[in-house]
PDB file of C-alpha atoms in Angstrom:
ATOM      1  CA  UNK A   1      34.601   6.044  -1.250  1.00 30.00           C
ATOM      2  CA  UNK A   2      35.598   8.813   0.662  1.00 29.00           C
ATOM      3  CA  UNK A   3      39.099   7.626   2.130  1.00 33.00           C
ATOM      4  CA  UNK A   4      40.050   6.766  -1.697  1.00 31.00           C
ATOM      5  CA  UNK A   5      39.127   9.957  -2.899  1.00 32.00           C
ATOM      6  CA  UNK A   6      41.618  11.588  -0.303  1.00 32.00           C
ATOM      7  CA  UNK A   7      44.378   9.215  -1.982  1.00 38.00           C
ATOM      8  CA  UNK A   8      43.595   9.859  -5.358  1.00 38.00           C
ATOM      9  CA  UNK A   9      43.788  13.442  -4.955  1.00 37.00           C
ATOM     10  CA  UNK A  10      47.166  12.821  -3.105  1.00 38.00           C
ATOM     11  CA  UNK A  11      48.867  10.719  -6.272  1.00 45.00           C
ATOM     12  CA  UNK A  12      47.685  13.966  -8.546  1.00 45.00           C
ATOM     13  CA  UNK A  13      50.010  15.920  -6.966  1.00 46.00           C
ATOM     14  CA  UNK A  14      52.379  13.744  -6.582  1.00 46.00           C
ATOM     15  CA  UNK A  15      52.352  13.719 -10.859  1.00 51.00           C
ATOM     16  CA  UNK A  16      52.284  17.317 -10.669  1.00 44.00           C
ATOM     17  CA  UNK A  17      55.958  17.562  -8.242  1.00 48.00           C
ATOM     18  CA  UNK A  18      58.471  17.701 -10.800  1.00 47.00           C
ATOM     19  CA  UNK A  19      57.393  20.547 -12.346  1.00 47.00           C
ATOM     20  CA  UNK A  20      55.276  22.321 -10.314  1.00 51.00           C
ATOM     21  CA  UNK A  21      57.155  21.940  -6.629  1.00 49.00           C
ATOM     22  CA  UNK A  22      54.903  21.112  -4.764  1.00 48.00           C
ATOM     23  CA  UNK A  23      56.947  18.361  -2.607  1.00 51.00           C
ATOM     24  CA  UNK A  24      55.680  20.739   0.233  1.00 51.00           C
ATOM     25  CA  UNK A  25      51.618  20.996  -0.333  1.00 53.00           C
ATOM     26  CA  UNK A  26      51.780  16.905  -0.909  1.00 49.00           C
ATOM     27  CA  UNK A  27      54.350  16.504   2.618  1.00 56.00           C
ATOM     28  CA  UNK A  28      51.404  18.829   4.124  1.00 54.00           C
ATOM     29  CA  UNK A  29      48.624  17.529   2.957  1.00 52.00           C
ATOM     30  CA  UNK A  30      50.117  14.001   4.296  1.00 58.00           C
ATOM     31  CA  UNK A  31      50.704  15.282   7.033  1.00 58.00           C
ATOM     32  CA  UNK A  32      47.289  16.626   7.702  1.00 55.00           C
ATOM     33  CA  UNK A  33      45.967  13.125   6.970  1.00 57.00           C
ATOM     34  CA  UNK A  34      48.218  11.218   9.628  1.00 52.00           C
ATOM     35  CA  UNK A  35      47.127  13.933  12.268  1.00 57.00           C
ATOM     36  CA  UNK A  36      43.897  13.450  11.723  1.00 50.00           C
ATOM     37  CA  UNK A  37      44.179   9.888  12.206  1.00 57.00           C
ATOM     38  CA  UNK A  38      45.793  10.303  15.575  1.00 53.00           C
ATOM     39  CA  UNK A  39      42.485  12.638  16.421  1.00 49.00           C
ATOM     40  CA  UNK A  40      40.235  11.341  18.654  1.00 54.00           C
ATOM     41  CA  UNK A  41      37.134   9.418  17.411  1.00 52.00           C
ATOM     42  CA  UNK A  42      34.544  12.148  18.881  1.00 48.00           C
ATOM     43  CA  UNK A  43      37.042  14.645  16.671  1.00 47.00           C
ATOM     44  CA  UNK A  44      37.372  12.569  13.259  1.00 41.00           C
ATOM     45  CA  UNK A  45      33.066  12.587  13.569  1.00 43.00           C
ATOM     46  CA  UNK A  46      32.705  16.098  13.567  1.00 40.00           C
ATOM     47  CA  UNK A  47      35.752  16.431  10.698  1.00 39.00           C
ATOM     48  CA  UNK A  48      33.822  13.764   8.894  1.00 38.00           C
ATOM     49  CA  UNK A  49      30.449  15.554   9.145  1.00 40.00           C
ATOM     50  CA  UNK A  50      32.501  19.154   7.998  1.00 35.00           C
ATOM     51  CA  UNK A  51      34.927  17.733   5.632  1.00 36.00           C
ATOM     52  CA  UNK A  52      32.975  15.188   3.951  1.00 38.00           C
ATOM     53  CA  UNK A  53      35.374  12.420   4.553  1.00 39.00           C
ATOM     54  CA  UNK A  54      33.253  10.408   6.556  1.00 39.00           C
ATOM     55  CA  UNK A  55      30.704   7.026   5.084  1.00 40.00           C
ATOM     56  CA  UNK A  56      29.259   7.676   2.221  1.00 44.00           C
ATOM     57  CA  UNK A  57      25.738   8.537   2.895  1.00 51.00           C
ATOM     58  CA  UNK A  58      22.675   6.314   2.308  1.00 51.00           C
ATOM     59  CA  UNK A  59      21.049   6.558  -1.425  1.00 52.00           C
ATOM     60  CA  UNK A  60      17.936   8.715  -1.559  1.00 58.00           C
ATOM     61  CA  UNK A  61      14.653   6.235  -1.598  1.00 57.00           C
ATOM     62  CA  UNK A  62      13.495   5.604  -4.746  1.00 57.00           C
ATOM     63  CA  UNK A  63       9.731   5.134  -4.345  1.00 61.00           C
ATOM     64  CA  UNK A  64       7.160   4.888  -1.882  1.00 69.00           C
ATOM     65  CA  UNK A  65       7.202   1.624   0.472  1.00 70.00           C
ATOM     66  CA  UNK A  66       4.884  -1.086  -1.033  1.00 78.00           C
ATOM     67  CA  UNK A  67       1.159  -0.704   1.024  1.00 88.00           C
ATOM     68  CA  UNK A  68      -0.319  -4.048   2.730  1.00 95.00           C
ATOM     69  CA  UNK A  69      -3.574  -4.804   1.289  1.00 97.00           C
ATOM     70  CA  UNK A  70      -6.923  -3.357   2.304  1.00 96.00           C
ATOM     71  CA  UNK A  71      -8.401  -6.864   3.182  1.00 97.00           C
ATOM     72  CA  UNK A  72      -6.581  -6.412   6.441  1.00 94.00           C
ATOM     73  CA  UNK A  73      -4.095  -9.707   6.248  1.00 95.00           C
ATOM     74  CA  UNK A  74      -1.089  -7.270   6.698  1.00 93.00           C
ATOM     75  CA  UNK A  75       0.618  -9.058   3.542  1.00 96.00           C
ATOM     76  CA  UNK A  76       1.712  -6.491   0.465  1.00 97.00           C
ATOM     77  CA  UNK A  77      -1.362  -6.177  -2.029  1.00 97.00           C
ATOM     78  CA  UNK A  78       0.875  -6.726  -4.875  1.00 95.00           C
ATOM     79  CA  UNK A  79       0.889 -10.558  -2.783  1.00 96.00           C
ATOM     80  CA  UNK A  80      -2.260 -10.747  -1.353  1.00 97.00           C
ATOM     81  CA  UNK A  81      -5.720  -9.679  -3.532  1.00 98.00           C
ATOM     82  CA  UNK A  82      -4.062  -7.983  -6.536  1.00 97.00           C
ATOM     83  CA  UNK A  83      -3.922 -12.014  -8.261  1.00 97.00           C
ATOM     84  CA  UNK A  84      -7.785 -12.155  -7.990  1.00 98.00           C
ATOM     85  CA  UNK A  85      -8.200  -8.379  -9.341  1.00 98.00           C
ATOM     86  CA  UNK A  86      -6.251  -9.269 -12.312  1.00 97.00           C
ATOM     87  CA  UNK A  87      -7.337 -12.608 -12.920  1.00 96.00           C
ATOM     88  CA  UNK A  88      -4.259 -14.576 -12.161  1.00 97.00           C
ATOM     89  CA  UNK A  89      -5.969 -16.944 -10.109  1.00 96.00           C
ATOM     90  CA  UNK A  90      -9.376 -18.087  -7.986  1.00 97.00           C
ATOM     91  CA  UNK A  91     -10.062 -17.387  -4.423  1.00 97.00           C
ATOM     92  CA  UNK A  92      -9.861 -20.631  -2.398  1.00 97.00           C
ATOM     93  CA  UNK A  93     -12.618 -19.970   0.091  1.00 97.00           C
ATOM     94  CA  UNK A  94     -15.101 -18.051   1.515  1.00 98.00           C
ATOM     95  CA  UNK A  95     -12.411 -16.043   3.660  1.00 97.00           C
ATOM     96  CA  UNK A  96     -10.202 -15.348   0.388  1.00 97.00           C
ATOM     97  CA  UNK A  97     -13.466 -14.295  -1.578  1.00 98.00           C
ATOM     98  CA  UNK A  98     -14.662 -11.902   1.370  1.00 98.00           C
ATOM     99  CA  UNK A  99     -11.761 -10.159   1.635  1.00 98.00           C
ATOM    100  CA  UNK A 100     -11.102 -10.071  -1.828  1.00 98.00           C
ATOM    101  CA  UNK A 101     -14.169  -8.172  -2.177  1.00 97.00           C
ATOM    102  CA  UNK A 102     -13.762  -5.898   0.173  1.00 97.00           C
ATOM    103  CA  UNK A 103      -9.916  -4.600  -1.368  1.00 97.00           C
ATOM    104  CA  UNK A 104     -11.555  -3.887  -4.658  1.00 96.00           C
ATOM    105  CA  UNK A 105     -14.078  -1.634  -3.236  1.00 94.00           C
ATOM    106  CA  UNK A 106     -10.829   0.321  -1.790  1.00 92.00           C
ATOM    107  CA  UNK A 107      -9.078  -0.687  -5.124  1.00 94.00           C
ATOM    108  CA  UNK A 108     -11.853   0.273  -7.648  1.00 93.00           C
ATOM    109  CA  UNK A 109     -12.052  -3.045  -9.227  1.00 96.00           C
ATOM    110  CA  UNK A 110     -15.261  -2.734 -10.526  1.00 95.00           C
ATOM    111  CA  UNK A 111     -15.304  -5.916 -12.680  1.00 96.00           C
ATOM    112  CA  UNK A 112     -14.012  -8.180  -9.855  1.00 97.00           C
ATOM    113  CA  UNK A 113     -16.837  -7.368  -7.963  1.00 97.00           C
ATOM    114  CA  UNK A 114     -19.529  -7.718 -10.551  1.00 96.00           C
ATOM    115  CA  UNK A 115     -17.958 -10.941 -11.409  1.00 96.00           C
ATOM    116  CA  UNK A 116     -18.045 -12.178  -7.992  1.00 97.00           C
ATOM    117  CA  UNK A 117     -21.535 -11.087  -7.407  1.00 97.00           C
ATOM    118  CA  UNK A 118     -24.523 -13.242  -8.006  1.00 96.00           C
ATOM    119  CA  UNK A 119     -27.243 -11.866  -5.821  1.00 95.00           C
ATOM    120  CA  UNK A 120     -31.070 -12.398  -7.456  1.00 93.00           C
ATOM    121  CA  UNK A 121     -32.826  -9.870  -5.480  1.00 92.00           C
ATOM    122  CA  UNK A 122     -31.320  -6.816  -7.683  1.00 90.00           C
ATOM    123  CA  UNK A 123     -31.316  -6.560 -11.553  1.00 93.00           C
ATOM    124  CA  UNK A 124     -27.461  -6.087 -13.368  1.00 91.00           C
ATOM    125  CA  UNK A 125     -27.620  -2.663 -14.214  1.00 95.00           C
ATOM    126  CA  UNK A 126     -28.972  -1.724 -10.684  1.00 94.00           C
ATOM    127  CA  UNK A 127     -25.978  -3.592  -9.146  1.00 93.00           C
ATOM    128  CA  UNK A 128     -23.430  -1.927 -11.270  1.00 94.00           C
ATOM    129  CA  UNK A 129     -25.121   0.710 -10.527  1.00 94.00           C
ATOM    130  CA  UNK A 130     -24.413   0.666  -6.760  1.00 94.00           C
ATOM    131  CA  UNK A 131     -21.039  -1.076  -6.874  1.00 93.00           C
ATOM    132  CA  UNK A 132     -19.797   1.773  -8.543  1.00 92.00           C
ATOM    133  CA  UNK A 133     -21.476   4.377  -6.538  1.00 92.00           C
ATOM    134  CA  UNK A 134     -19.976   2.782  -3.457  1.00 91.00           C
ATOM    135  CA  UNK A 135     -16.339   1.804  -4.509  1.00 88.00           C
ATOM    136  CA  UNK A 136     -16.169   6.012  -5.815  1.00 87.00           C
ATOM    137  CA  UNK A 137     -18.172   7.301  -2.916  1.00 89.00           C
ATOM    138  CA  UNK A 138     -16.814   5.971   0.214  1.00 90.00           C
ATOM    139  CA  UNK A 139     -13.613   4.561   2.468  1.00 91.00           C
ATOM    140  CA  UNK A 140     -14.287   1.147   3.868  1.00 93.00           C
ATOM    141  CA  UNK A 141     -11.609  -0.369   6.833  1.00 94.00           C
ATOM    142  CA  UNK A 142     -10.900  -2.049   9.235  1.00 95.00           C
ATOM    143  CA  UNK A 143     -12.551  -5.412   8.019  1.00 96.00           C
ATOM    144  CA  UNK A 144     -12.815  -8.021  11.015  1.00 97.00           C
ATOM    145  CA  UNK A 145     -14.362 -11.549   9.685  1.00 97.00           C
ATOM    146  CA  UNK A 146     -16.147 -12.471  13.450  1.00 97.00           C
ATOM    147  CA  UNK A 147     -17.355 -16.061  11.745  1.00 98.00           C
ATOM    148  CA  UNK A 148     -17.249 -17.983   8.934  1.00 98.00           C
ATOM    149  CA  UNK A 149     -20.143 -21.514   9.098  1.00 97.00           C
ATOM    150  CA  UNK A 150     -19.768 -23.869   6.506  1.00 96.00           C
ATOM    151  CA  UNK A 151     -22.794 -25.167   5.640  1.00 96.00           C
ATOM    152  CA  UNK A 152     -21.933 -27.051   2.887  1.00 97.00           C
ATOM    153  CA  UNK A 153     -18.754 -28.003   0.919  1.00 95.00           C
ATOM    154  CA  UNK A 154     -19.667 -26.006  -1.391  1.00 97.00           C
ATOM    155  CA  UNK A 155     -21.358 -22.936   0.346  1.00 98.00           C
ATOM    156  CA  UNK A 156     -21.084 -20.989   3.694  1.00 98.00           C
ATOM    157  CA  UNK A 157     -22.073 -18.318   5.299  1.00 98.00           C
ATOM    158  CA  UNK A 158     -20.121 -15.562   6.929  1.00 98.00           C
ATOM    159  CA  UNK A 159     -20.353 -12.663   9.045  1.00 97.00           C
ATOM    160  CA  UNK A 160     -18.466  -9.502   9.591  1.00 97.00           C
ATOM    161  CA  UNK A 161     -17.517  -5.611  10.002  1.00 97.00           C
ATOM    162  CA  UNK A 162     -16.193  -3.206   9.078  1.00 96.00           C
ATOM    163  CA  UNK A 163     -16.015   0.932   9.017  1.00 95.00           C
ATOM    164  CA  UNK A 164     -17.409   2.997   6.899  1.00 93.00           C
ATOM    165  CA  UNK A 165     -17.051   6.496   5.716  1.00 90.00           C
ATOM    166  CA  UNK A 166     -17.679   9.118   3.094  1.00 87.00           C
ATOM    167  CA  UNK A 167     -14.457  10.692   1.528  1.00 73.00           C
ATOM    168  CA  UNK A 168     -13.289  11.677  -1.901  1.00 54.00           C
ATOM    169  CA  UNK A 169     -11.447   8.561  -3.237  1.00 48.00           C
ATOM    170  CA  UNK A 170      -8.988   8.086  -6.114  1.00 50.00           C
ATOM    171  CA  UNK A 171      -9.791   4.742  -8.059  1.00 46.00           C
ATOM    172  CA  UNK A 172      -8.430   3.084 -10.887  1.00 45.00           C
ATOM    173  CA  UNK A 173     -10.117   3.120 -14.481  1.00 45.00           C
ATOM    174  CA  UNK A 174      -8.455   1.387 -16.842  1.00 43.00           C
ATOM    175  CA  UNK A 175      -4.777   1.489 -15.946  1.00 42.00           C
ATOM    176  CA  UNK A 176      -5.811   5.342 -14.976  1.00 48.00           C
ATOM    177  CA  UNK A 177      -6.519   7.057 -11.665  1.00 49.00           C
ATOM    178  CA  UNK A 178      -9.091   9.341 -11.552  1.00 51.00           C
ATOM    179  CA  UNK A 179     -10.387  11.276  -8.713  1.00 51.00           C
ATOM    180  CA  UNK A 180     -14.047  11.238  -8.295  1.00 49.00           C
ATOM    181  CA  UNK A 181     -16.110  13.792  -5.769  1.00 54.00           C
ATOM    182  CA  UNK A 182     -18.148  12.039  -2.971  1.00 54.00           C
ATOM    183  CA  UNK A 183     -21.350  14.099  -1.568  1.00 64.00           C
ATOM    184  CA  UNK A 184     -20.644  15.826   1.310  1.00 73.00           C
ATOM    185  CA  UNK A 185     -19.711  13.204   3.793  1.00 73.00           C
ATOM    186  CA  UNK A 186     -21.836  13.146   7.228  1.00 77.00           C
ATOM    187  CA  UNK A 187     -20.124  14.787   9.928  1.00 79.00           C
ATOM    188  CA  UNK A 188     -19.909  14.871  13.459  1.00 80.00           C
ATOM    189  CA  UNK A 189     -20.735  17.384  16.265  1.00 80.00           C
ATOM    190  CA  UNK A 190     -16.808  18.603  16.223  1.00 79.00           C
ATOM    191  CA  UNK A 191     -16.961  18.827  11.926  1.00 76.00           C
ATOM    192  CA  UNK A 192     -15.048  15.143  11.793  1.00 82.00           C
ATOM    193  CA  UNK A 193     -16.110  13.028   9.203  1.00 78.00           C
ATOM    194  CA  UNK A 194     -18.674  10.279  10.539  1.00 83.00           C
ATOM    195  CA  UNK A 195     -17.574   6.926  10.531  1.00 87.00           C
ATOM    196  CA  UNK A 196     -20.247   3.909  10.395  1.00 91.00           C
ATOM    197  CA  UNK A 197     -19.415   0.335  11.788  1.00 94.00           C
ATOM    198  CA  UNK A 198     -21.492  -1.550   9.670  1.00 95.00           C
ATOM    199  CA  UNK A 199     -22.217  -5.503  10.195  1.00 96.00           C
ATOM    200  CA  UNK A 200     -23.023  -8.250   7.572  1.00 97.00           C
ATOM    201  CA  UNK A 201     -23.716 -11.302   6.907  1.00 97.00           C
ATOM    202  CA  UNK A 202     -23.399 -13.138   3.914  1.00 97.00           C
ATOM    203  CA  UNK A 203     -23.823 -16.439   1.864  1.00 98.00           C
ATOM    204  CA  UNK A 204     -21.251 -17.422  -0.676  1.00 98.00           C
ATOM    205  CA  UNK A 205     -21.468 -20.633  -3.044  1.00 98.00           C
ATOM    206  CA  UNK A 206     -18.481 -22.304  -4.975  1.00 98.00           C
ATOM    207  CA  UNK A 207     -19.907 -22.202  -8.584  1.00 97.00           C
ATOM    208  CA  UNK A 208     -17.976 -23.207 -12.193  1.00 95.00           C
ATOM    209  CA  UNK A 209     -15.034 -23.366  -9.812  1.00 95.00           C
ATOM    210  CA  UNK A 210     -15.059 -20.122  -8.393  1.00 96.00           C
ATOM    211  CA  UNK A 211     -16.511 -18.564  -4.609  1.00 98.00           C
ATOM    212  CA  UNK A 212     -19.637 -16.086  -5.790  1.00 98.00           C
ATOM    213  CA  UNK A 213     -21.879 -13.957  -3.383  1.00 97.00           C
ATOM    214  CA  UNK A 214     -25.251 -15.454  -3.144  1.00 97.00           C
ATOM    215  CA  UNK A 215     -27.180 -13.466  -0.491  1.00 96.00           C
ATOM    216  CA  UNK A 216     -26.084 -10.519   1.820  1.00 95.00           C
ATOM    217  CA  UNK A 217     -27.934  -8.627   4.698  1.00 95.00           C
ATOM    218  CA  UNK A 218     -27.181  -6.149   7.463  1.00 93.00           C
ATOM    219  CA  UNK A 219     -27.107  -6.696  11.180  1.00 94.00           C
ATOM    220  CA  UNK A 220     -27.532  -4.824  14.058  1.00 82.00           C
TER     221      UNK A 220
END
């Protein structure tokens, strides 16, 4: 783009000769041109960086680079959970449903969550209750699935970790993102924010098709 730009300007004056005499600016500024190509290559960088006759320069990004997916399977969200957020299609096992879980905490996908949860011990309300609390309230990474023990074809347990920390977390409501104020997160002796490796363990069942939480429990 650069080199034709020098020739285009050169055929302009060229039009411009016969009346306006300039057989000498066009004879220099060819001139100019053939000396430069004679320069050596260290030389014709520098010209290029002054002059602006060098490559054209790389377009300007146009976005931010797409972010793997919390579940920790280093594959784009938009490829990985995002199908089972928006109800595209069904986890295929216990592994999927786990870590499909834990990206909508990070995510804020509320329903997903209640969908996929069908614990007994703990009313409805109480569950949304915490789901929501939790997804707002804190940052959880870092998931590492340590085993996975089918016990049936149809149900499994699994256990896991992951880290956990409070922190003021953006989430999205309804096609919106809202920012939402966590308590003030526990700190450490230096003022860093604490973080918690927590452990689990828990029991999924295929039902109607689809991988549900059953049971859950913490570890030491």
């Amino acid at each position: 783009p650069a080199l034709g730009g020098f020739h285009s300007y050169i055929a302009k004056m060229k039009s411009l000769q016969a009346t306006n005499g300039l057989h000498c600016r066009v004879d220099a500024l060819r001139g100019a041109r053939l000396r430069a190509m004679a320069l050596p290559r260290a030389k014709l960088t520098v010209l290029a960086a002054t002059k602006g006759f060098g490559s054209a320069k790389a377009p300007p990004s146009t976005g931010k680079a797409p972010q793997t997916c919390p579940c920790g399977s280093k594959i784009v969200y938009r490829e990985c959970c995002e199908q089972y957020h928006e109800g595209k299609s069904k986890t295929a096992n216990i592994e999927s449903t786990l870590r499909a879980r834990f990206s909508a905490f990070s995510k804020g996908e509320e329903d997903f969550l209640l969908a996929t949860d069908k614990r007994t011990n703990v009313s409805a309300d109480q569950l949304k209750r915490d789901i929501t609390y939790a997804a707002n309230n804190y940052a959880f990474t870092g998931l590492k699935i340590t085993s996975i023990e089918e016990t049936s074809p149809s149900s499994g347990v699994a256990k896991f970790q992951y880290n956990s920390k409070q922190a003021t977390k953006e989430r999205r409501t309804n096609s919106r993102t809202t920012k939402e104020k966590a308590p003030e997160p526990e700190r450490n002796l230096d003022g860093s924010i604490k973080v918690n490796v927590v452990r689990e363990k828990s029991t999924f069942e295929l039902r109607d098709g689809a991988w549900v939480l059953v049971a859950s429990e913490f570890e030491s």
